[in-house]
Protein backbone atom coordinates (compact mmCIF):
# COMPACT_ATOMS: atom_id res chain seq x y z
CA UNK A 1 0.00 0.00 0.00
CA UNK A 2 1.27 3.45 -0.93
CA UNK A 3 0.05 6.33 1.21
CA UNK A 4 -0.05 9.58 -0.76
CA UNK A 5 -0.55 13.26 0.04
CA UNK A 6 -2.07 15.30 -2.79
CA UNK A 7 -0.89 18.91 -2.88
CA UNK A 8 -3.47 21.00 -4.71
CA UNK A 9 -6.19 18.43 -4.03
CA UNK A 10 -9.08 20.82 -4.69
CA UNK A 11 -7.79 21.65 -8.17
CA UNK A 12 -8.88 19.86 -11.34
CA UNK A 13 -5.82 17.62 -11.49
CA UNK A 14 -5.82 17.00 -7.75
CA UNK A 15 -9.40 15.73 -7.95
CA UNK A 16 -8.47 13.48 -10.88
CA UNK A 17 -5.62 11.99 -8.86
CA UNK A 18 -7.92 11.39 -5.89
CA UNK A 19 -10.59 9.79 -8.07
CA UNK A 20 -8.15 7.35 -9.64
CA UNK A 21 -6.45 6.66 -6.30
CA UNK A 22 -9.77 5.63 -4.79
CA UNK A 23 -10.21 3.11 -7.60
CA UNK A 24 -6.76 1.59 -6.97
CA UNK A 25 -6.53 -0.86 -4.07
CA UNK A 26 -2.75 -0.41 -3.86
CA UNK A 27 -2.97 3.33 -3.12
CA UNK A 28 -4.49 5.24 -0.23
CA UNK A 29 -4.87 9.01 -0.11
CA UNK A 30 -3.89 9.87 3.47
CA UNK A 31 -4.58 13.60 3.15
CA UNK A 32 -4.39 16.66 0.98
CA UNK A 33 -3.04 20.20 1.19
CA UNK A 34 -4.67 23.20 -0.46
CA UNK A 35 -5.39 26.89 0.14
CA UNK A 36 -8.31 26.08 2.43
CA UNK A 37 -8.68 23.37 5.05
CA UNK A 38 -11.61 20.97 4.84
CA UNK A 39 -12.23 17.54 3.43
CA UNK A 40 -12.86 15.88 0.08
CA UNK A 41 -14.37 12.41 -0.29
CA UNK A 42 -13.63 11.78 3.42
CA UNK A 43 -9.99 12.77 2.94
CA UNK A 44 -8.75 15.45 5.38
CA UNK A 45 -7.36 18.57 3.71
CA UNK A 46 -4.99 20.98 5.46
CA UNK A 47 -4.24 24.59 4.55
CA UNK A 48 -0.50 24.20 5.08
CA UNK A 49 2.12 21.48 5.33
CA UNK A 50 2.84 22.61 8.89
CA UNK A 51 -0.63 21.37 9.90
CA UNK A 52 -0.29 17.88 8.40
CA UNK A 53 -0.26 15.11 11.02
CA UNK A 54 0.07 12.13 8.65
CA UNK A 55 3.37 10.77 7.31
CA UNK A 56 2.71 9.82 3.67
CA UNK A 57 5.03 7.69 1.59
CA UNK A 58 4.81 10.04 -1.39
CA UNK A 59 3.65 13.60 -2.06
CA UNK A 60 2.02 14.26 -5.43
CA UNK A 61 2.11 17.97 -6.23
CA UNK A 62 -0.32 19.48 -8.71
CA UNK A 63 -0.45 22.90 -7.06
CA UNK A 64 2.00 25.67 -7.96
CA UNK A 65 5.71 26.19 -8.34
CA UNK A 66 5.40 28.70 -5.49
CA UNK A 67 4.85 25.81 -3.05
CA UNK A 68 8.17 24.12 -3.82
CA UNK A 69 10.00 25.15 -0.63
CA UNK A 70 7.12 24.03 1.63
CA UNK A 71 6.87 20.68 -0.12
CA UNK A 72 10.59 19.95 0.01
CA UNK A 73 10.83 21.00 3.66
CA UNK A 74 7.98 18.63 4.60
CA UNK A 75 9.47 15.82 2.51
CA UNK A 76 12.86 16.17 4.18
CA UNK A 77 11.20 16.12 7.61
CA UNK A 78 9.08 13.02 6.92
CA UNK A 79 11.26 11.16 4.42
CA UNK A 80 8.46 11.16 1.84
CA UNK A 81 9.22 10.92 -1.84
CA UNK A 82 7.99 13.75 -4.08
CA UNK A 83 6.29 13.60 -7.48
CA UNK A 84 6.58 17.11 -8.92
CA UNK A 85 3.74 17.38 -11.43
CA UNK A 86 3.76 21.18 -11.49
CA UNK A 87 5.38 23.24 -14.24
CA UNK A 88 6.83 26.74 -14.40
CA UNK A 89 9.89 26.31 -12.19
CA UNK A 90 12.60 28.95 -12.45
CA UNK A 91 16.24 28.07 -13.03
CA UNK A 92 16.89 28.82 -9.38
CA UNK A 93 14.12 26.43 -8.32
CA UNK A 94 15.46 23.72 -10.61
CA UNK A 95 18.78 24.05 -8.80
CA UNK A 96 16.96 23.73 -5.47
CA UNK A 97 15.26 20.56 -6.72
CA UNK A 98 18.58 19.10 -7.85
CA UNK A 99 20.16 19.81 -4.48
CA UNK A 100 17.18 18.38 -2.57
CA UNK A 101 17.42 15.14 -4.57
CA UNK A 102 20.62 14.41 -2.66
CA UNK A 103 18.48 14.00 0.47
CA UNK A 104 15.11 12.72 -0.80
CA UNK A 105 13.68 10.84 -3.77
CA UNK A 106 12.26 13.26 -6.34
CA UNK A 107 10.34 12.33 -9.47
CA UNK A 108 10.15 15.04 -12.12
CA UNK A 109 9.33 14.88 -15.81
CA UNK A 110 8.03 17.28 -18.45
CA UNK A 111 5.02 15.02 -19.04
CA UNK A 112 3.52 12.37 -16.77
CA UNK A 113 1.77 10.45 -19.54
CA UNK A 114 3.20 6.95 -19.89
CA UNK A 115 2.39 7.13 -23.62
CA UNK A 116 4.36 10.35 -24.10
CA UNK A 117 7.37 8.88 -22.35
CA UNK A 118 7.18 5.80 -24.54
CA UNK A 119 7.00 8.19 -27.51
CA UNK A 120 10.18 9.82 -26.23
CA UNK A 121 12.01 6.49 -26.37
CA UNK A 122 10.63 5.71 -29.83
CA UNK A 123 11.66 9.04 -31.37
CA UNK A 124 15.19 8.65 -30.03
CA UNK A 125 15.48 5.22 -31.63
CA UNK A 126 13.95 6.46 -34.88
CA UNK A 127 16.28 9.46 -35.07
CA UNK A 128 19.32 7.31 -34.34
CA UNK A 129 18.33 4.87 -37.09
CA UNK A 130 17.23 7.37 -39.75
CA UNK A 131 20.05 9.87 -39.25
CA UNK A 132 20.46 12.91 -41.49
CA UNK A 133 18.61 11.25 -44.35
CA UNK A 134 15.41 12.50 -42.70
CA UNK A 135 14.47 15.99 -41.49
CA UNK A 136 12.76 16.19 -38.09
CA UNK A 137 9.80 18.48 -37.37
CA UNK A 138 7.76 18.52 -34.15
CA UNK A 139 4.18 19.80 -34.04
CA UNK A 140 2.37 20.27 -30.74
CA UNK A 141 -1.29 21.23 -30.27
CA UNK A 142 -2.93 22.49 -27.08
CA UNK A 143 -6.04 24.32 -25.87
CA UNK A 144 -6.44 28.07 -26.27
CA UNK A 145 -5.76 28.78 -22.58
CA UNK A 146 -2.23 27.36 -22.52
CA UNK A 147 0.17 30.21 -21.81
CA UNK A 148 3.58 28.83 -22.77
CA UNK A 149 4.82 27.80 -26.20
CA UNK A 150 6.28 25.50 -27.22
CA UNK A 151 5.16 22.97 -24.64
CA UNK A 152 7.66 21.43 -22.27
CA UNK A 153 6.82 18.07 -23.81
CA UNK A 154 7.69 19.29 -27.31
CA UNK A 155 11.05 20.45 -26.00
CA UNK A 156 11.55 17.11 -24.24
CA UNK A 157 10.92 15.30 -27.53
CA UNK A 158 13.23 17.64 -29.42
CA UNK A 159 15.97 17.02 -26.88
CA UNK A 160 15.52 13.26 -27.31
CA UNK A 161 15.97 13.60 -31.07
CA UNK A 162 18.97 15.85 -30.55
CA UNK A 163 20.50 13.33 -28.16
CA UNK A 164 20.53 10.81 -31.00
CA UNK A 165 22.67 13.30 -32.93
CA UNK A 166 25.02 13.90 -29.98
CA UNK A 167 23.39 17.33 -29.45
CA UNK A 168 24.68 18.67 -32.76
CA UNK A 169 21.26 19.98 -33.88
CA UNK A 170 19.65 23.33 -33.07
CA UNK A 171 15.98 24.20 -32.57
CA UNK A 172 13.96 26.41 -34.92
CA UNK A 173 10.71 27.70 -33.41
CA UNK A 174 8.32 28.24 -36.30
CA UNK A 175 9.30 29.87 -39.59
CA UNK A 176 8.31 33.14 -41.19
CA UNK A 177 9.45 35.10 -44.24
CA UNK A 178 12.32 34.27 -46.57
CA UNK A 179 14.13 31.85 -44.30
CA UNK A 180 15.95 30.05 -47.10
CA UNK A 181 16.34 26.33 -47.62
CA UNK A 182 16.08 24.11 -44.58
CA UNK A 183 19.38 23.31 -42.94
CA UNK A 184 20.13 19.68 -42.00
CA UNK A 185 21.09 20.80 -38.49
CA UNK A 186 17.58 22.05 -37.73
CA UNK A 187 14.87 20.51 -35.60
CA UNK A 188 11.67 22.43 -36.28
CA UNK A 189 9.21 22.97 -33.42
CA UNK A 190 5.73 24.38 -34.05
CA UNK A 191 2.94 25.29 -31.62
CA UNK A 192 -0.80 25.26 -32.39
CA UNK A 193 -3.37 26.66 -29.94
CA UNK A 194 -7.12 26.25 -30.18
CA UNK A 195 -10.32 25.06 -28.60
CA UNK A 196 -10.11 22.49 -25.82
CA UNK A 197 -7.30 20.29 -27.16
CA UNK A 198 -5.82 18.55 -24.12
CA UNK A 199 -2.49 17.83 -25.75
CA UNK A 200 -1.25 16.38 -29.02
CA UNK A 201 2.36 15.85 -30.08
CA UNK A 202 3.64 14.64 -33.43
CA UNK A 203 7.24 13.98 -34.42
CA UNK A 204 7.60 13.85 -38.19
CA UNK A 205 10.64 12.43 -39.97
CA UNK A 206 10.55 13.60 -43.60
CA UNK A 207 12.88 11.94 -46.09
CA UNK A 208 13.07 11.53 -49.85
CA UNK A 209 9.65 10.35 -51.04
CA UNK A 210 8.48 9.13 -47.63
CA UNK A 211 7.34 10.48 -44.27
CA UNK A 212 7.32 8.71 -40.92
CA UNK A 213 5.13 10.24 -38.19
CA UNK A 214 4.98 9.15 -34.56
CA UNK A 215 2.29 10.84 -32.50
CA UNK A 216 0.45 10.87 -29.20
CA UNK A 217 -2.93 12.36 -28.34
CA UNK A 218 -4.20 12.87 -24.81
CA UNK A 219 -8.01 12.82 -24.79
CA UNK A 220 -8.33 13.62 -21.09
CA UNK A 221 -6.15 15.01 -18.32
CA UNK A 222 -6.71 11.76 -16.47
CA UNK A 223 -3.73 10.30 -18.32
CA UNK A 224 -1.51 12.70 -16.34
CA UNK A 225 -3.19 11.76 -13.06
CA UNK A 226 -2.68 8.08 -13.87
CA UNK A 227 0.97 8.79 -14.63
CA UNK A 228 1.38 10.57 -11.31
CA UNK A 229 0.02 7.54 -9.44
CA UNK A 230 2.29 5.25 -11.44
CA UNK A 231 5.22 7.46 -10.42
CA UNK A 232 4.15 7.37 -6.77
CA UNK A 233 4.11 3.56 -6.77
CA UNK A 234 7.56 3.53 -8.33
CA UNK A 235 8.95 6.11 -5.90
CA UNK A 236 7.94 4.44 -2.63
CA UNK A 237 11.04 3.20 -0.86
CA UNK A 238 13.46 4.54 -3.45
CA UNK A 239 16.72 6.08 -2.18
CA UNK A 240 17.45 9.78 -2.60
CA UNK A 241 17.92 10.82 -6.21
CA UNK A 242 16.28 12.24 -9.32
CA UNK A 243 13.88 9.98 -11.19
CA UNK A 244 11.66 10.31 -14.24
CA UNK A 245 9.24 8.21 -16.31
CA UNK A 246 12.07 6.60 -18.25
CA UNK A 247 13.13 4.96 -14.97
CA UNK A 248 9.59 3.66 -14.55
CA UNK A 249 9.49 2.26 -18.08
CA UNK A 250 12.87 0.59 -17.59
CA UNK A 251 11.73 -1.06 -14.37
XYZ file of C-alpha atoms in Angstrom, residues 27-247:
221
model
C -2.968 3.331 -3.125
C -4.494 5.244 -0.226
C -4.874 9.007 -0.107
C -3.892 9.871 3.466
C -4.581 13.598 3.151
C -4.387 16.661 0.982
C -3.043 20.196 1.186
C -4.667 23.201 -0.459
C -5.387 26.889 0.140
C -8.314 26.078 2.435
C -8.677 23.366 5.051
C -11.610 20.973 4.844
C -12.225 17.539 3.428
C -12.862 15.885 0.082
C -14.366 12.411 -0.290
C -13.626 11.781 3.424
C -9.986 12.767 2.941
C -8.746 15.449 5.381
C -7.358 18.568 3.708
C -4.990 20.982 5.457
C -4.243 24.593 4.552
C -0.497 24.196 5.076
C 2.123 21.484 5.335
C 2.841 22.615 8.894
C -0.628 21.371 9.897
C -0.292 17.881 8.401
C -0.257 15.111 11.018
C 0.072 12.130 8.651
C 3.369 10.768 7.314
C 2.708 9.819 3.674
C 5.028 7.689 1.586
C 4.813 10.035 -1.392
C 3.655 13.600 -2.063
C 2.019 14.264 -5.434
C 2.109 17.972 -6.225
C -0.323 19.480 -8.710
C -0.446 22.904 -7.058
C 1.996 25.665 -7.958
C 5.712 26.185 -8.336
C 5.396 28.704 -5.492
C 4.852 25.809 -3.053
C 8.169 24.118 -3.817
C 9.999 25.148 -0.634
C 7.124 24.030 1.628
C 6.871 20.678 -0.124
C 10.592 19.952 0.011
C 10.828 21.004 3.657
C 7.981 18.632 4.599
C 9.469 15.817 2.513
C 12.861 16.165 4.177
C 11.203 16.124 7.607
C 9.082 13.024 6.921
C 11.261 11.164 4.421
C 8.465 11.157 1.837
C 9.224 10.920 -1.840
C 7.987 13.748 -4.077
C 6.291 13.604 -7.477
C 6.584 17.115 -8.919
C 3.744 17.378 -11.430
C 3.757 21.177 -11.487
C 5.383 23.237 -14.239
C 6.826 26.744 -14.402
C 9.889 26.306 -12.191
C 12.600 28.953 -12.447
C 16.236 28.066 -13.030
C 16.892 28.820 -9.375
C 14.117 26.433 -8.323
C 15.462 23.718 -10.607
C 18.782 24.048 -8.800
C 16.965 23.727 -5.467
C 15.259 20.558 -6.723
C 18.577 19.097 -7.847
C 20.164 19.814 -4.477
C 17.182 18.380 -2.569
C 17.420 15.143 -4.570
C 20.622 14.413 -2.655
C 18.479 13.998 0.468
C 15.115 12.723 -0.800
C 13.680 10.838 -3.770
C 12.259 13.261 -6.342
C 10.340 12.328 -9.473
C 10.146 15.041 -12.118
C 9.326 14.881 -15.807
C 8.027 17.280 -18.448
C 5.023 15.018 -19.042
C 3.516 12.373 -16.766
C 1.767 10.452 -19.543
C 3.197 6.952 -19.886
C 2.390 7.131 -23.615
C 4.357 10.354 -24.097
C 7.366 8.883 -22.346
C 7.180 5.802 -24.541
C 7.003 8.190 -27.506
C 10.185 9.824 -26.227
C 12.009 6.487 -26.375
C 10.634 5.705 -29.831
C 11.655 9.037 -31.371
C 15.191 8.646 -30.027
C 15.480 5.223 -31.629
C 13.946 6.460 -34.883
C 16.279 9.460 -35.069
C 19.318 7.308 -34.339
C 18.332 4.866 -37.094
C 17.230 7.369 -39.750
C 20.048 9.870 -39.250
C 20.464 12.910 -41.490
C 18.611 11.253 -44.351
C 15.414 12.503 -42.701
C 14.465 15.990 -41.487
C 12.759 16.189 -38.093
C 9.804 18.479 -37.375
C 7.756 18.519 -34.154
C 4.180 19.796 -34.037
C 2.366 20.271 -30.741
C -1.287 21.229 -30.269
C -2.930 22.487 -27.077
C -6.039 24.316 -25.868
C -6.437 28.065 -26.270
C -5.762 28.779 -22.579
C -2.232 27.363 -22.522
C 0.168 30.207 -21.808
C 3.575 28.835 -22.770
C 4.822 27.797 -26.200
C 6.276 25.497 -27.221
C 5.162 22.971 -24.645
C 7.661 21.434 -22.266
C 6.818 18.066 -23.811
C 7.688 19.292 -27.314
C 11.055 20.452 -26.002
C 11.552 17.108 -24.245
C 10.916 15.296 -27.527
C 13.234 17.642 -29.420
C 15.970 17.016 -26.876
C 15.524 13.258 -27.312
C 15.969 13.601 -31.067
C 18.972 15.849 -30.553
C 20.501 13.328 -28.161
C 20.526 10.807 -30.999
C 22.670 13.298 -32.935
C 25.019 13.901 -29.981
C 23.391 17.327 -29.454
C 24.679 18.672 -32.764
C 21.265 19.977 -33.876
C 19.645 23.328 -33.066
C 15.981 24.198 -32.571
C 13.959 26.415 -34.920
C 10.705 27.700 -33.410
C 8.319 28.236 -36.305
C 9.299 29.867 -39.585
C 8.312 33.140 -41.195
C 9.450 35.102 -44.239
C 12.315 34.272 -46.567
C 14.128 31.850 -44.297
C 15.952 30.054 -47.095
C 16.340 26.331 -47.616
C 16.075 24.107 -44.584
C 19.379 23.311 -42.944
C 20.127 19.685 -42.002
C 21.091 20.795 -38.494
C 17.577 22.053 -37.728
C 14.867 20.507 -35.597
C 11.674 22.435 -36.282
C 9.207 22.969 -33.425
C 5.729 24.380 -34.054
C 2.940 25.286 -31.615
C -0.795 25.258 -32.390
C -3.370 26.661 -29.942
C -7.117 26.255 -30.183
C -10.319 25.057 -28.596
C -10.110 22.491 -25.822
C -7.303 20.287 -27.159
C -5.820 18.549 -24.117
C -2.493 17.833 -25.754
C -1.247 16.382 -29.021
C 2.360 15.846 -30.078
C 3.639 14.637 -33.431
C 7.242 13.979 -34.423
C 7.601 13.852 -38.192
C 10.638 12.429 -39.970
C 10.550 13.604 -43.600
C 12.878 11.941 -46.086
C 13.065 11.529 -49.850
C 9.646 10.348 -51.040
C 8.475 9.129 -47.626
C 7.339 10.481 -44.270
C 7.320 8.715 -40.919
C 5.126 10.237 -38.191
C 4.978 9.145 -34.556
C 2.292 10.840 -32.502
C 0.454 10.869 -29.198
C -2.927 12.359 -28.344
C -4.199 12.875 -24.807
C -8.010 12.824 -24.795
C -8.330 13.618 -21.088
C -6.150 15.011 -18.317
C -6.712 11.760 -16.465
C -3.730 10.301 -18.320
C -1.511 12.704 -16.340
C -3.193 11.756 -13.061
C -2.679 8.077 -13.874
C 0.971 8.786 -14.630
C 1.384 10.574 -11.305
C 0.024 7.539 -9.437
C 2.290 5.252 -11.441
C 5.215 7.459 -10.425
C 4.146 7.366 -6.769
C 4.108 3.559 -6.770
C 7.564 3.534 -8.326
C 8.952 6.113 -5.900
C 7.939 4.441 -2.634
C 11.035 3.197 -0.856
C 13.456 4.542 -3.447
C 16.716 6.080 -2.184
C 17.451 9.778 -2.603
C 17.918 10.822 -6.210
C 16.282 12.245 -9.320
C 13.883 9.983 -11.191
C 11.659 10.313 -14.241
C 9.244 8.215 -16.310
C 12.065 6.599 -18.253
C 13.131 4.957 -14.970
